[in-house]
mmCIF file of C-alpha atoms in Angstrom:
data_model
loop_
_atom_site.group_PDB
_atom_site.id
_atom_site.type_symbol
_atom_site.label_atom_id
_atom_site.label_comp_id
_atom_site.label_asym_id
_atom_site.label_seq_id
_atom_site.Cartn_x
_atom_site.Cartn_y
_atom_site.Cartn_z
ATOM 1 C CA MET A 67 124.037 121.655 188.262
ATOM 2 C CA ARG A 68 123.426 118.071 186.878
ATOM 3 C CA VAL A 69 122.907 117.939 183.079
ATOM 4 C CA THR A 70 121.150 115.152 181.597
ATOM 5 C CA VAL A 71 120.751 114.198 177.822
ATOM 6 C CA ALA A 72 117.338 112.336 177.270
ATOM 7 C CA ALA A 73 116.641 110.903 173.862
ATOM 8 C CA ILE A 74 114.089 108.837 172.145
ATOM 9 C CA GLY A 75 115.861 106.291 170.312
ATOM 10 C CA ARG A 76 119.305 104.239 170.963
ATOM 11 C CA MET A 77 122.575 104.571 169.724
ATOM 12 C CA LYS A 78 123.886 101.592 167.919
ATOM 13 C CA THR A 79 127.422 100.414 168.352
ATOM 14 C CA GLY A 80 129.533 101.993 165.769
ATOM 15 C CA PRO A 81 131.433 105.071 164.948
ATOM 16 C CA GLU A 82 128.772 107.479 165.634
ATOM 17 C CA ARG A 83 128.423 106.129 169.292
ATOM 18 C CA GLU A 84 132.102 106.268 169.677
ATOM 19 C CA LEU A 85 132.019 109.908 168.741
ATOM 20 C CA VAL A 86 129.520 110.692 171.149
ATOM 21 C CA GLU A 87 130.905 108.875 173.940
ATOM 22 C CA ARG A 88 134.104 110.944 173.548
ATOM 23 C CA TYR A 89 132.597 114.039 173.311
ATOM 24 C CA PHE A 90 130.266 113.283 176.547
ATOM 25 C CA ASP A 91 133.450 112.019 178.426
ATOM 26 C CA ARG A 92 135.131 115.391 177.393
ATOM 27 C CA PHE A 93 132.193 117.415 178.708
ATOM 28 C CA ARG A 94 132.349 115.203 181.937
ATOM 29 C CA LYS A 95 136.000 115.692 182.551
ATOM 30 C CA SER A 96 135.797 119.535 181.844
ATOM 31 C CA GLY A 97 132.337 120.396 183.033
ATOM 32 C CA GLY A 98 132.852 119.106 186.478
ATOM 33 C CA GLY A 99 135.141 121.843 187.711
ATOM 34 C CA LEU A 100 132.650 124.227 186.281
ATOM 35 C CA GLY A 101 129.672 123.212 188.231
ATOM 36 C CA LEU A 102 128.453 121.094 185.115
ATOM 37 C CA ASP A 103 127.910 117.780 186.232
ATOM 38 C CA PHE A 104 127.029 115.263 183.378
ATOM 39 C CA ALA A 105 124.834 112.732 184.669
ATOM 40 C CA GLY A 106 124.500 110.856 181.601
ATOM 41 C CA VAL A 107 122.093 109.704 178.778
ATOM 42 C CA VAL A 108 118.692 108.442 179.164
ATOM 43 C CA GLU A 109 117.771 106.305 176.245
ATOM 44 C CA LEU A 110 113.983 105.380 175.448
ATOM 45 C CA PRO A 111 112.358 103.310 172.727
ATOM 46 C CA GLU A 112 110.338 105.035 170.201
ATOM 47 C CA ALA A 113 106.915 104.667 170.938
ATOM 48 C CA ARG A 114 104.565 102.031 168.869
ATOM 49 C CA ALA A 115 101.380 103.747 168.627
ATOM 50 C CA ALA A 116 99.331 103.739 165.228
ATOM 51 C CA GLN A 117 99.038 107.595 165.134
ATOM 52 C CA ALA A 118 101.764 110.177 165.402
ATOM 53 C CA ALA A 119 99.901 112.358 168.028
ATOM 54 C CA GLU A 120 99.577 109.312 170.222
ATOM 55 C CA ARG A 121 103.148 108.182 169.632
ATOM 56 C CA LYS A 122 104.415 111.795 170.721
ATOM 57 C CA ARG A 123 102.348 111.783 173.885
ATOM 58 C CA ASP A 124 103.584 108.317 175.176
ATOM 59 C CA GLU A 125 107.030 109.583 174.290
ATOM 60 C CA ALA A 126 106.646 113.002 176.346
ATOM 61 C CA ALA A 127 105.079 110.871 179.245
ATOM 62 C CA ARG A 128 108.077 108.652 179.204
ATOM 63 C CA LEU A 129 110.760 111.254 178.942
ATOM 64 C CA LYS A 130 109.141 113.358 181.888
ATOM 65 C CA ALA A 131 109.100 110.241 184.186
ATOM 66 C CA ALA A 132 112.454 109.516 183.452
ATOM 67 C CA LEU A 133 113.814 112.900 184.725
ATOM 68 C CA PRO A 134 114.051 114.241 188.329
ATOM 69 C CA ASP A 135 111.302 116.532 189.297
ATOM 70 C CA PRO A 136 111.689 119.548 189.193
ATOM 71 C CA CYS A 137 113.751 119.724 186.131
ATOM 72 C CA THR A 138 114.691 122.535 183.823
ATOM 73 C CA LEU A 139 113.829 121.216 180.051
ATOM 74 C CA LEU A 140 115.835 122.299 176.970
ATOM 75 C CA VAL A 141 113.816 120.916 173.996
ATOM 76 C CA LEU A 142 115.719 120.521 170.839
ATOM 77 C CA ASP A 143 113.325 121.229 167.932
ATOM 78 C CA GLU A 144 113.813 122.715 164.719
ATOM 79 C CA THR A 145 111.262 125.297 165.401
ATOM 80 C CA GLY A 146 113.503 126.706 168.359
ATOM 81 C CA ARG A 147 116.045 129.536 168.928
ATOM 82 C CA SER A 148 119.564 128.811 167.270
ATOM 83 C CA PRO A 149 122.034 130.510 169.435
ATOM 84 C CA SER A 150 125.527 130.753 168.888
ATOM 85 C CA SER A 151 128.040 128.403 170.923
ATOM 86 C CA GLU A 152 128.849 131.308 173.260
ATOM 87 C CA ALA A 153 125.281 132.261 173.810
ATOM 88 C CA PHE A 154 124.550 128.553 174.736
ATOM 89 C CA ALA A 155 127.550 128.436 176.978
ATOM 90 C CA GLU A 156 126.283 131.759 178.895
ATOM 91 C CA ASP A 157 122.856 130.430 179.091
ATOM 92 C CA LEU A 158 123.976 127.098 180.598
ATOM 93 C CA ALA A 159 126.165 129.451 183.300
ATOM 94 C CA ARG A 160 123.344 131.641 183.849
ATOM 95 C CA ARG A 161 121.020 128.930 185.041
ATOM 96 C CA ARG A 162 123.847 127.182 186.941
ATOM 97 C CA ASP A 163 124.418 130.280 188.653
ATOM 98 C CA ALA A 164 120.785 130.827 189.466
ATOM 99 C CA GLY A 165 120.800 127.571 191.411
ATOM 100 C CA THR A 166 119.241 125.070 188.754
ATOM 101 C CA ARG A 167 119.845 121.815 190.235
ATOM 102 C CA ASP A 168 118.809 119.451 187.208
ATOM 103 C CA LEU A 169 118.855 120.523 183.652
ATOM 104 C CA ALA A 170 117.713 117.897 180.798
ATOM 105 C CA LEU A 171 118.197 118.357 176.960
ATOM 106 C CA LEU A 172 115.609 116.421 175.203
ATOM 107 C CA ILE A 173 116.021 114.734 171.622
ATOM 108 C CA GLY A 174 112.733 113.648 170.151
ATOM 109 C CA GLY A 175 111.625 110.874 168.327
ATOM 110 C CA PRO A 176 111.084 110.604 164.221
ATOM 111 C CA ASP A 177 107.549 112.331 164.959
ATOM 112 C CA GLY A 178 108.909 115.096 166.945
ATOM 113 C CA PHE A 179 107.845 116.404 170.175
ATOM 114 C CA ASP A 180 104.038 116.426 171.859
ATOM 115 C CA PRO A 181 102.978 120.268 171.742
ATOM 116 C CA ASP A 182 102.376 120.252 175.354
ATOM 117 C CA LEU A 183 105.854 118.915 176.135
ATOM 118 C CA ARG A 184 107.388 121.818 173.864
ATOM 119 C CA ALA A 185 105.071 124.301 175.613
ATOM 120 C CA SER A 186 106.311 123.421 178.875
ATOM 121 C CA ALA A 187 109.921 123.592 177.721
ATOM 122 C CA ASP A 188 112.172 126.228 179.414
ATOM 123 C CA LEU A 189 113.814 126.778 176.202
ATOM 124 C CA VAL A 190 113.222 125.277 172.712
ATOM 125 C CA LEU A 191 116.813 125.066 170.710
ATOM 126 C CA SER A 192 117.312 124.471 167.253
ATOM 127 C CA LEU A 193 120.566 123.190 165.498
ATOM 128 C CA GLY A 194 119.245 124.516 162.610
ATOM 129 C CA ARG A 195 116.374 124.231 160.482
ATOM 130 C CA MET A 196 117.175 121.156 158.677
ATOM 131 C CA THR A 197 116.204 117.633 159.922
ATOM 132 C CA PHE A 198 118.778 115.322 161.465
ATOM 133 C CA PRO A 199 118.689 111.591 162.669
ATOM 134 C CA HIS A 200 118.839 111.580 166.303
ATOM 135 C CA GLN A 201 122.259 109.896 166.246
ATOM 136 C CA ILE A 202 123.568 113.016 164.501
ATOM 137 C CA VAL A 203 121.749 115.546 166.816
ATOM 138 C CA ARG A 204 123.304 113.374 169.850
ATOM 139 C CA ILE A 205 126.641 114.094 168.098
ATOM 140 C CA LEU A 206 126.218 117.746 167.613
ATOM 141 C CA LEU A 207 124.770 118.329 171.046
ATOM 142 C CA ALA A 208 127.528 116.345 172.958
ATOM 143 C CA GLU A 209 130.055 118.540 171.095
ATOM 144 C CA GLN A 210 128.344 121.669 171.951
ATOM 145 C CA LEU A 211 128.239 120.845 175.624
ATOM 146 C CA TYR A 212 131.875 120.152 175.545
ATOM 147 C CA ARG A 213 132.381 123.397 173.707
ATOM 148 C CA ALA A 214 130.156 125.162 176.020
ATOM 149 C CA ALA A 215 132.718 123.936 179.103
ATOM 150 C CA THR A 216 135.669 124.905 177.004
ATOM 151 C CA ILE A 217 134.269 128.447 176.524
ATOM 152 C CA LEU A 218 133.239 128.768 180.011
ATOM 153 C CA ALA A 219 136.633 127.463 181.432
ATOM 154 C CA GLY A 220 138.548 130.037 178.665
ATOM 155 C CA HIS A 221 140.020 127.021 177.178
ATOM 156 C CA PRO A 222 141.476 127.677 173.389
ATOM 157 C CA TYR A 223 139.378 124.711 171.917
ATOM 158 C CA HIS A 224 136.676 127.420 170.948
ATOM 159 C CA ARG A 225 138.065 129.943 168.567
ATOM 160 C CA ALA A 226 135.667 132.876 168.045
#
């Protein structure tokens, strides 16, 4: 299963980018043998429309256009489910084993997601009820993908 992270906003050079790249590299190396192939990150700039609803529609359209069709969508949004790391790993494995070819985890812009995009998601995930900047969300997501791979591999990185 190819796993893509698609995000509104770009990571600037600095320690945050180095950390996220470290975890994505770890995921790439550990996930491949488990059938979780990291396809990379798609970065799209924030929309510039005057109204938030219009910005969200524009960002949703660009996110969908940047992904393979069909693609299983997991949207990160504070209104979603907040699974444990083990449950997240199990969900990835279940989707992989069911034959999902492409899976994308979406990180929205400052205005959040268009309601239609959120409604079309296969799963809405939350990293918590607090709001985080997209750079922090990307770091947390990269680490959780790596952690999921280590859980599925039986590696001692995750200590439950």
